[in-house]
PDB file of N, CA, C and O and ligand atoms in Angstrom:
ATOM      1  N   UNK A   1      33.886  97.186  53.943  1.00  0.00           N
ATOM      2  CA  UNK A   1      33.709  97.539  52.207  1.00  0.00           C
ATOM      3  C   UNK A   1      34.565  99.311  52.384  1.00  0.00           C
ATOM      4  O   UNK A   1      33.543  99.870  53.841  1.00  0.00           O
ATOM      5  N   UNK A   2      34.833  99.207  51.336  1.00  0.00           N
ATOM      6  CA  UNK A   2      35.602 100.863  51.120  1.00  0.00           C
ATOM      7  C   UNK A   2      34.362 101.390  50.055  1.00  0.00           C
ATOM      8  O   UNK A   2      33.875 100.531  48.770  1.00  0.00           O
ATOM      9  N   UNK A   3      33.433 102.585  50.014  1.00  0.00           N
ATOM     10  CA  UNK A   3      32.552 103.410  49.253  1.00  0.00           C
ATOM     11  C   UNK A   3      33.260 104.580  48.812  1.00  0.00           C
ATOM     12  O   UNK A   3      34.098 105.502  49.823  1.00  0.00           O
ATOM     13  N   UNK A   4      33.523 104.594  47.664  1.00  0.00           N
ATOM     14  CA  UNK A   4      34.020 106.092  46.898  1.00  0.00           C
ATOM     15  C   UNK A   4      33.399 106.296  45.666  1.00  0.00           C
ATOM     16  O   UNK A   4      32.754 105.265  45.091  1.00  0.00           O
ATOM     17  N   UNK A   5      32.574 107.253  45.921  1.00  0.00           N
ATOM     18  CA  UNK A   5      32.499 108.384  44.938  1.00  0.00           C
ATOM     19  C   UNK A   5      32.578 108.948  44.088  1.00  0.00           C
ATOM     20  O   UNK A   5      33.367 110.110  45.070  1.00  0.00           O
ATOM     21  N   UNK A   6      33.301 108.975  42.844  1.00  0.00           N
ATOM     22  CA  UNK A   6      34.152 109.788  41.844  1.00  0.00           C
ATOM     23  C   UNK A   6      33.478 111.411  41.903  1.00  0.00           C
ATOM     24  O   UNK A   6      34.393 112.458  41.785  1.00  0.00           O
ATOM     25  N   UNK A   7      32.501 110.929  42.053  1.00  0.00           N
ATOM     26  CA  UNK A   7      31.618 112.660  41.658  1.00  0.00           C
ATOM     27  C   UNK A   7      32.356 113.516  43.314  1.00  0.00           C
ATOM     28  O   UNK A   7      32.300 115.058  43.364  1.00  0.00           O
ATOM     29  N   UNK A   8      32.730 113.007  44.225  1.00  0.00           N
ATOM     30  CA  UNK A   8      33.089 113.968  45.803  1.00  0.00           C
ATOM     31  C   UNK A   8      34.492 114.442  45.156  1.00  0.00           C
ATOM     32  O   UNK A   8      35.010 115.132  45.841  1.00  0.00           O
ATOM     33  N   UNK A   9      35.432 114.238  44.436  1.00  0.00           N
ATOM     34  CA  UNK A   9      36.634 114.709  43.850  1.00  0.00           C
ATOM     35  C   UNK A   9      36.512 115.023  42.038  1.00  0.00           C
ATOM     36  O   UNK A   9      37.184 115.974  42.334  1.00  0.00           O
ATOM     37  N   UNK A  10      35.898 114.576  41.413  1.00  0.00           N
ATOM     38  CA  UNK A  10      35.355 115.445  40.107  1.00  0.00           C
ATOM     39  C   UNK A  10      33.561 115.443  39.992  1.00  0.00           C
ATOM     40  O   UNK A  10      33.316 114.644  39.650  1.00  0.00           O
ATOM     41  N   UNK A  11      33.616 116.980  40.227  1.00  0.00           N
ATOM     42  CA  UNK A  11      32.292 116.898  40.032  1.00  0.00           C
ATOM     43  C   UNK A  11      31.749 116.387  39.118  1.00  0.00           C
ATOM     44  O   UNK A  11      32.756 116.522  37.799  1.00  0.00           O
ATOM     45  N   UNK A  12      30.125 115.800  38.476  1.00  0.00           N
ATOM     46  CA  UNK A  12      29.995 115.626  37.681  1.00  0.00           C
ATOM     47  C   UNK A  12      30.094 113.896  37.184  1.00  0.00           C
ATOM     48  O   UNK A  12      29.319 113.387  36.656  1.00  0.00           O
ATOM     49  N   UNK A  13      31.249 113.015  37.765  1.00  0.00           N
ATOM     50  CA  UNK A  13      31.423 111.639  37.737  1.00  0.00           C
ATOM     51  C   UNK A  13      30.665 111.046  38.664  1.00  0.00           C
ATOM     52  O   UNK A  13      30.300 111.565  39.685  1.00  0.00           O
ATOM     53  N   UNK A  14      29.416 110.231  37.815  1.00  0.00           N
ATOM     54  CA  UNK A  14      28.867 109.221  38.653  1.00  0.00           C
ATOM     55  C   UNK A  14      29.276 108.357  39.034  1.00  0.00           C
ATOM     56  O   UNK A  14      28.333 106.812  39.624  1.00  0.00           O
ATOM     57  N   UNK A  15      30.289 107.299  38.834  1.00  0.00           N
ATOM     58  CA  UNK A  15      31.214 106.352  39.110  1.00  0.00           C
ATOM     59  C   UNK A  15      31.107 106.398  40.174  1.00  0.00           C
ATOM     60  O   UNK A  15      31.572 107.266  41.191  1.00  0.00           O
ATOM     61  N   UNK A  16      30.722 104.769  41.553  1.00  0.00           N
ATOM     62  CA  UNK A  16      30.902 104.900  42.306  1.00  0.00           C
ATOM     63  C   UNK A  16      31.347 103.477  42.316  1.00  0.00           C
ATOM     64  O   UNK A  16      30.926 102.670  42.004  1.00  0.00           O
ATOM     65  N   UNK A  17      32.322 103.332  43.955  1.00  0.00           N
ATOM     66  CA  UNK A  17      33.231 101.792  43.760  1.00  0.00           C
ATOM     67  C   UNK A  17      32.849 101.621  44.706  1.00  0.00           C
ATOM     68  O   UNK A  17      32.777 101.851  45.646  1.00  0.00           O
ATOM     69  N   UNK A  18      32.818 100.041  44.889  1.00  0.00           N
ATOM     70  CA  UNK A  18      32.404  99.341  46.391  1.00  0.00           C
ATOM     71  C   UNK A  18      33.458  98.606  45.973  1.00  0.00           C
ATOM     72  O   UNK A  18      33.929  97.485  45.762  1.00  0.00           O
ATOM     73  N   UNK A  19      34.281  98.213  47.381  1.00  0.00           N
ATOM     74  CA  UNK A  19      35.473  96.910  47.067  1.00  0.00           C
ATOM     75  C   UNK A  19      35.523  96.995  48.523  1.00  0.00           C
ATOM     76  O   UNK A  19      35.815  97.688  49.536  1.00  0.00           O
ATOM     77  N   UNK A  20      36.844  96.051  48.873  1.00  0.00           N
ATOM     78  CA  UNK A  20      37.219  95.422  50.316  1.00  0.00           C
ATOM     79  C   UNK A  20      38.140  96.406  50.950  1.00  0.00           C
ATOM     80  O   UNK A  20      37.756  96.637  51.826  1.00  0.00           O
ATOM     81  N   UNK A  21      39.031  96.921  50.233  1.00  0.00           N
ATOM     82  CA  UNK A  21      40.264  97.224  50.851  1.00  0.00           C
ATOM     83  C   UNK A  21      40.534  98.574  50.199  1.00  0.00           C
ATOM     84  O   UNK A  21      40.489  99.445  49.041  1.00  0.00           O
ATOM     85  N   UNK A  22      41.282  99.410  50.903  1.00  0.00           N
ATOM     86  CA  UNK A  22      40.976 101.139  50.000  1.00  0.00           C
ATOM     87  C   UNK A  22      43.084 100.662  49.301  1.00  0.00           C
ATOM     88  O   UNK A  22      42.648 101.848  48.423  1.00  0.00           O
ATOM     89  N   UNK A  23      43.399  99.638  49.099  1.00  0.00           N
ATOM     90  CA  UNK A  23      44.611  99.716  48.045  1.00  0.00           C
ATOM     91  C   UNK A  23      44.042  99.256  46.794  1.00  0.00           C
ATOM     92  O   UNK A  23      44.434  99.891  45.525  1.00  0.00           O
ATOM     93  N   UNK A  24      42.658  98.593  46.994  1.00  0.00           N
ATOM     94  CA  UNK A  24      42.186  97.381  45.654  1.00  0.00           C
ATOM     95  C   UNK A  24      41.401  99.358  45.384  1.00  0.00           C
ATOM     96  O   UNK A  24      41.268  98.982  43.973  1.00  0.00           O
ATOM     97  N   UNK A  25      40.978  99.947  46.030  1.00  0.00           N
ATOM     98  CA  UNK A  25      40.546 101.325  45.739  1.00  0.00           C
ATOM     99  C   UNK A  25      41.257 101.689  44.198  1.00  0.00           C
ATOM    100  O   UNK A  25      40.907 102.795  43.659  1.00  0.00           O
ATOM    101  N   UNK A  26      42.145 102.565  45.602  1.00  0.00           N
ATOM    102  CA  UNK A  26      43.364 103.266  44.359  1.00  0.00           C
ATOM    103  C   UNK A  26      43.845 102.412  42.885  1.00  0.00           C
ATOM    104  O   UNK A  26      43.685 103.471  42.166  1.00  0.00           O
ATOM    105  N   UNK A  27      43.686 100.963  43.379  1.00  0.00           N
ATOM    106  CA  UNK A  27      43.800 100.720  41.717  1.00  0.00           C
ATOM    107  C   UNK A  27      42.956 100.956  41.013  1.00  0.00           C
ATOM    108  O   UNK A  27      42.998 101.099  40.032  1.00  0.00           O
ATOM    109  N   UNK A  28      41.601 100.518  41.092  1.00  0.00           N
ATOM    110  CA  UNK A  28      40.486 100.813  40.498  1.00  0.00           C
ATOM    111  C   UNK A  28      40.397 102.144  39.743  1.00  0.00           C
ATOM    112  O   UNK A  28      40.024 102.494  38.852  1.00  0.00           O
ATOM    113  N   UNK A  29      40.658 103.425  41.267  1.00  0.00           N
ATOM    114  CA  UNK A  29      41.034 105.208  40.755  1.00  0.00           C
ATOM    115  C   UNK A  29      41.417 104.926  39.222  1.00  0.00           C
ATOM    116  O   UNK A  29      41.393 105.761  38.930  1.00  0.00           O
ATOM    117  N   UNK A  30      42.757 104.273  39.912  1.00  0.00           N
ATOM    118  CA  UNK A  30      43.828 104.658  38.858  1.00  0.00           C
ATOM    119  C   UNK A  30      43.198 103.994  37.529  1.00  0.00           C
ATOM    120  O   UNK A  30      43.335 104.982  36.214  1.00  0.00           O
ATOM    121  N   UNK A  31      42.570 103.590  37.026  1.00  0.00           N
ATOM    122  CA  UNK A  31      41.955 102.519  36.191  1.00  0.00           C
ATOM    123  C   UNK A  31      41.015 103.658  35.325  1.00  0.00           C
ATOM    124  O   UNK A  31      40.559 104.260  33.934  1.00  0.00           O
ATOM    125  N   UNK A  32      39.963 103.575  36.460  1.00  0.00           N
ATOM    126  CA  UNK A  32      39.057 104.719  35.850  1.00  0.00           C
ATOM    127  C   UNK A  32      38.957 105.801  35.651  1.00  0.00           C
ATOM    128  O   UNK A  32      38.771 106.328  34.554  1.00  0.00           O
ATOM    129  N   UNK A  33      40.373 106.514  36.467  1.00  0.00           N
ATOM    130  CA  UNK A  33      40.615 107.782  35.718  1.00  0.00           C
ATOM    131  C   UNK A  33      42.011 108.204  34.365  1.00  0.00           C
ATOM    132  O   UNK A  33      41.381 108.892  33.635  1.00  0.00           O
ATOM    133  N   UNK A  34      41.950 106.739  34.047  1.00  0.00           N
ATOM    134  CA  UNK A  34      42.882 106.458  32.573  1.00  0.00           C
ATOM    135  C   UNK A  34      41.793 106.490  31.580  1.00  0.00           C
ATOM    136  O   UNK A  34      42.011 107.111  30.744  1.00  0.00           O
ATOM    137  N   UNK A  35      40.705 105.948  32.077  1.00  0.00           N
ATOM    138  CA  UNK A  35      39.749 106.046  30.602  1.00  0.00           C
ATOM    139  C   UNK A  35      38.611 106.970  30.775  1.00  0.00           C
ATOM    140  O   UNK A  35      37.817 106.947  29.219  1.00  0.00           O
ATOM    141  N   UNK A  36      37.792 106.906  32.004  1.00  0.00           N
ATOM    142  CA  UNK A  36      37.150 108.118  32.096  1.00  0.00           C
ATOM    143  C   UNK A  36      37.883 109.712  32.179  1.00  0.00           C
ATOM    144  O   UNK A  36      36.951 110.535  31.867  1.00  0.00           O
ATOM    145  N   UNK A  37      39.061 109.845  32.667  1.00  0.00           N
ATOM    146  CA  UNK A  37      39.285 111.532  32.838  1.00  0.00           C
ATOM    147  C   UNK A  37      40.883 111.692  32.297  1.00  0.00           C
ATOM    148  O   UNK A  37      41.379 113.006  32.889  1.00  0.00           O
ATOM    149  N   UNK A  38      40.973 110.789  31.123  1.00  0.00           N
ATOM    150  CA  UNK A  38      41.956 111.609  30.749  1.00  0.00           C
ATOM    151  C   UNK A  38      43.735 110.779  31.006  1.00  0.00           C
ATOM    152  O   UNK A  38      44.287 111.900  30.595  1.00  0.00           O
ATOM    153  N   UNK A  39      43.556 110.551  32.186  1.00  0.00           N
ATOM    154  CA  UNK A  39      44.606 110.346  33.195  1.00  0.00           C
ATOM    155  C   UNK A  39      46.006 109.462  32.562  1.00  0.00           C
ATOM    156  O   UNK A  39      45.492 108.432  31.829  1.00  0.00           O
ATOM    157  N   UNK A  40      47.434 110.428  32.070  1.00  0.00           N
ATOM    158  CA  UNK A  40      48.238 109.361  30.756  1.00  0.00           C
ATOM    159  C   UNK A  40      49.189 109.004  31.521  1.00  0.00           C
ATOM    160  O   UNK A  40      50.063 107.949  31.066  1.00  0.00           O
ATOM    161  N   UNK A  41      48.904 108.926  33.230  1.00  0.00           N
ATOM    162  CA  UNK A  41      50.100 108.987  33.928  1.00  0.00           C
ATOM    163  C   UNK A  41      49.774 107.393  34.192  1.00  0.00           C
ATOM    164  O   UNK A  41      48.634 106.626  34.291  1.00  0.00           O
ATOM    165  N   UNK A  42      51.056 106.158  34.537  1.00  0.00           N
ATOM    166  CA  UNK A  42      50.333 104.966  35.043  1.00  0.00           C
ATOM    167  C   UNK A  42      49.807 104.864  36.135  1.00  0.00           C
ATOM    168  O   UNK A  42      49.307 104.516  37.315  1.00  0.00           O
ATOM    169  N   UNK A  43      50.266 106.032  36.969  1.00  0.00           N
ATOM    170  CA  UNK A  43      49.885 106.188  38.635  1.00  0.00           C
ATOM    171  C   UNK A  43      48.968 107.580  38.808  1.00  0.00           C
ATOM    172  O   UNK A  43      49.295 108.687  38.141  1.00  0.00           O
ATOM    173  N   UNK A  44      48.481 108.064  39.657  1.00  0.00           N
ATOM    174  CA  UNK A  44      47.227 109.139  39.718  1.00  0.00           C
ATOM    175  C   UNK A  44      48.322 109.698  40.462  1.00  0.00           C
ATOM    176  O   UNK A  44      49.186 109.833  41.300  1.00  0.00           O
ATOM    177  N   UNK A  45      48.418 111.420  40.265  1.00  0.00           N
ATOM    178  CA  UNK A  45      49.592 112.114  41.656  1.00  0.00           C
ATOM    179  C   UNK A  45      49.127 112.614  42.587  1.00  0.00           C
ATOM    180  O   UNK A  45      47.792 111.865  43.107  1.00  0.00           O
ATOM    181  N   UNK A  46      50.101 112.029  43.462  1.00  0.00           N
ATOM    182  CA  UNK A  46      50.154 112.333  45.114  1.00  0.00           C
ATOM    183  C   UNK A  46      48.644 113.592  45.689  1.00  0.00           C
ATOM    184  O   UNK A  46      47.898 112.766  46.905  1.00  0.00           O
ATOM    185  N   UNK A  47      48.695 114.025  45.031  1.00  0.00           N
ATOM    186  CA  UNK A  47      47.714 115.320  45.250  1.00  0.00           C
ATOM    187  C   UNK A  47      46.498 114.452  45.412  1.00  0.00           C
ATOM    188  O   UNK A  47      45.285 114.906  45.975  1.00  0.00           O
ATOM    189  N   UNK A  48      45.925 113.928  43.872  1.00  0.00           N
ATOM    190  CA  UNK A  48      44.527 113.735  44.087  1.00  0.00           C
ATOM    191  C   UNK A  48      44.575 112.153  44.922  1.00  0.00           C
ATOM    192  O   UNK A  48      43.578 112.126  45.112  1.00  0.00           O
ATOM    193  N   UNK A  49      45.268 111.536  45.380  1.00  0.00           N
ATOM    194  CA  UNK A  49      45.369 110.294  46.023  1.00  0.00           C
ATOM    195  C   UNK A  49      44.945 110.375  47.260  1.00  0.00           C
ATOM    196  O   UNK A  49      44.315 109.625  47.881  1.00  0.00           O
ATOM    197  N   UNK A  50      45.193 111.543  47.956  1.00  0.00           N
ATOM    198  CA  UNK A  50      44.807 111.900  48.986  1.00  0.00           C
ATOM    199  C   UNK A  50      44.133 112.818  48.995  1.00  0.00           C
ATOM    200  O   UNK A  50      42.768 112.501  50.059  1.00  0.00           O
ATOM    201  N   UNK A  51      42.912 112.935  47.772  1.00  0.00           N
ATOM    202  CA  UNK A  51      41.695 113.621  48.011  1.00  0.00           C
ATOM    203  C   UNK A  51      40.548 112.652  47.844  1.00  0.00           C
ATOM    204  O   UNK A  51      39.854 112.600  49.035  1.00  0.00           O
ATOM    205  N   UNK A  52      41.002 111.597  47.380  1.00  0.00           N
ATOM    206  CA  UNK A  52      40.912 110.352  47.441  1.00  0.00           C
ATOM    207  C   UNK A  52      40.429 109.823  48.459  1.00  0.00           C
ATOM    208  O   UNK A  52      39.134 109.601  49.354  1.00  0.00           O
ATOM    209  N   UNK A  53      42.137 109.979  49.120  1.00  0.00           N
ATOM    210  CA  UNK A  53      41.545 108.955  50.163  1.00  0.00           C
ATOM    211  C   UNK A  53      40.418 109.512  51.259  1.00  0.00           C
ATOM    212  O   UNK A  53      40.212 109.157  52.451  1.00  0.00           O
ATOM    213  N   UNK A  54      40.649 110.890  51.356  1.00  0.00           N
ATOM    214  CA  UNK A  54      40.069 111.779  52.647  1.00  0.00           C
ATOM    215  C   UNK A  54      38.053 111.451  51.754  1.00  0.00           C
ATOM    216  O   UNK A  54      38.110 111.173  53.620  1.00  0.00           O
ATOM    217  N   UNK A  55      38.169 111.119  51.450  1.00  0.00           N
ATOM    218  CA  UNK A  55      36.214 110.673  50.787  1.00  0.00           C
ATOM    219  C   UNK A  55      36.003 109.643  50.658  1.00  0.00           C
ATOM    220  O   UNK A  55      35.050 108.957  50.528  1.00  0.00           O
ATOM    221  N   UNK A  56      36.805 108.840  50.781  1.00  0.00           N
ATOM    222  CA  UNK A  56      36.541 106.743  50.675  1.00  0.00           C
ATOM    223  C   UNK A  56      35.692 106.643  52.064  1.00  0.00           C
ATOM    224  O   UNK A  56      36.145 106.821  52.919  1.00  0.00           O
ATOM    225  N   UNK A  57      34.978 106.124  52.301  1.00  0.00           N
ATOM    226  CA  UNK A  57      34.064 106.319  53.510  1.00  0.00           C
ATOM    227  C   UNK A  57      33.789 104.257  53.719  1.00  0.00           C
ATOM    228  O   UNK A  57      34.163 103.745  52.313  1.00  0.00           O
ATOM    229  N   UNK A  58      33.941 103.818  54.628  1.00  0.00           N
ATOM    230  CA  UNK A  58      33.871 102.825  55.173  1.00  0.00           C
ATOM    231  C   UNK A  58      32.067 102.274  55.041  1.00  0.00           C
ATOM    232  O   UNK A  58      31.819 102.820  56.184  1.00  0.00           O
ATOM    233  N   UNK A  59      31.570 101.115  54.779  1.00  0.00           N
ATOM    234  CA  UNK A  59      30.367 100.419  54.781  1.00  0.00           C
ATOM    235  C   UNK A  59      30.577  99.380  55.231  1.00  0.00           C
ATOM    236  O   UNK A  59      31.626  98.450  55.676  1.00  0.00           O
ATOM    237  N   UNK A  60      29.596  98.963  55.709  1.00  0.00           N
ATOM    238  CA  UNK A  60      29.569  97.927  56.021  1.00  0.00           C
ATOM    239  C   UNK A  60      29.501  96.746  55.537  1.00  0.00           C
ATOM    240  O   UNK A  60      29.196  96.903  54.054  1.00  0.00           O
TER     241      UNK A  60
HETATM  242 ZN1   ZN B 101      35.287 109.235  37.715  1.00  0.00          ZN
END
């Protein structure tokens, strides 16, 4: 399982996601960013994706 706490990248956001794979995680984060963080692009910018990848944890 992969775990991502959005607060690690966006201070103050309490959203935490747990999914099976990193690609799924990024897809989920994109939707979350569009709904909750005002992302208007169909995709997150590369620098944001890098920051998210850096803090995704692998859990049992
Ligand atoms: Zn968030």
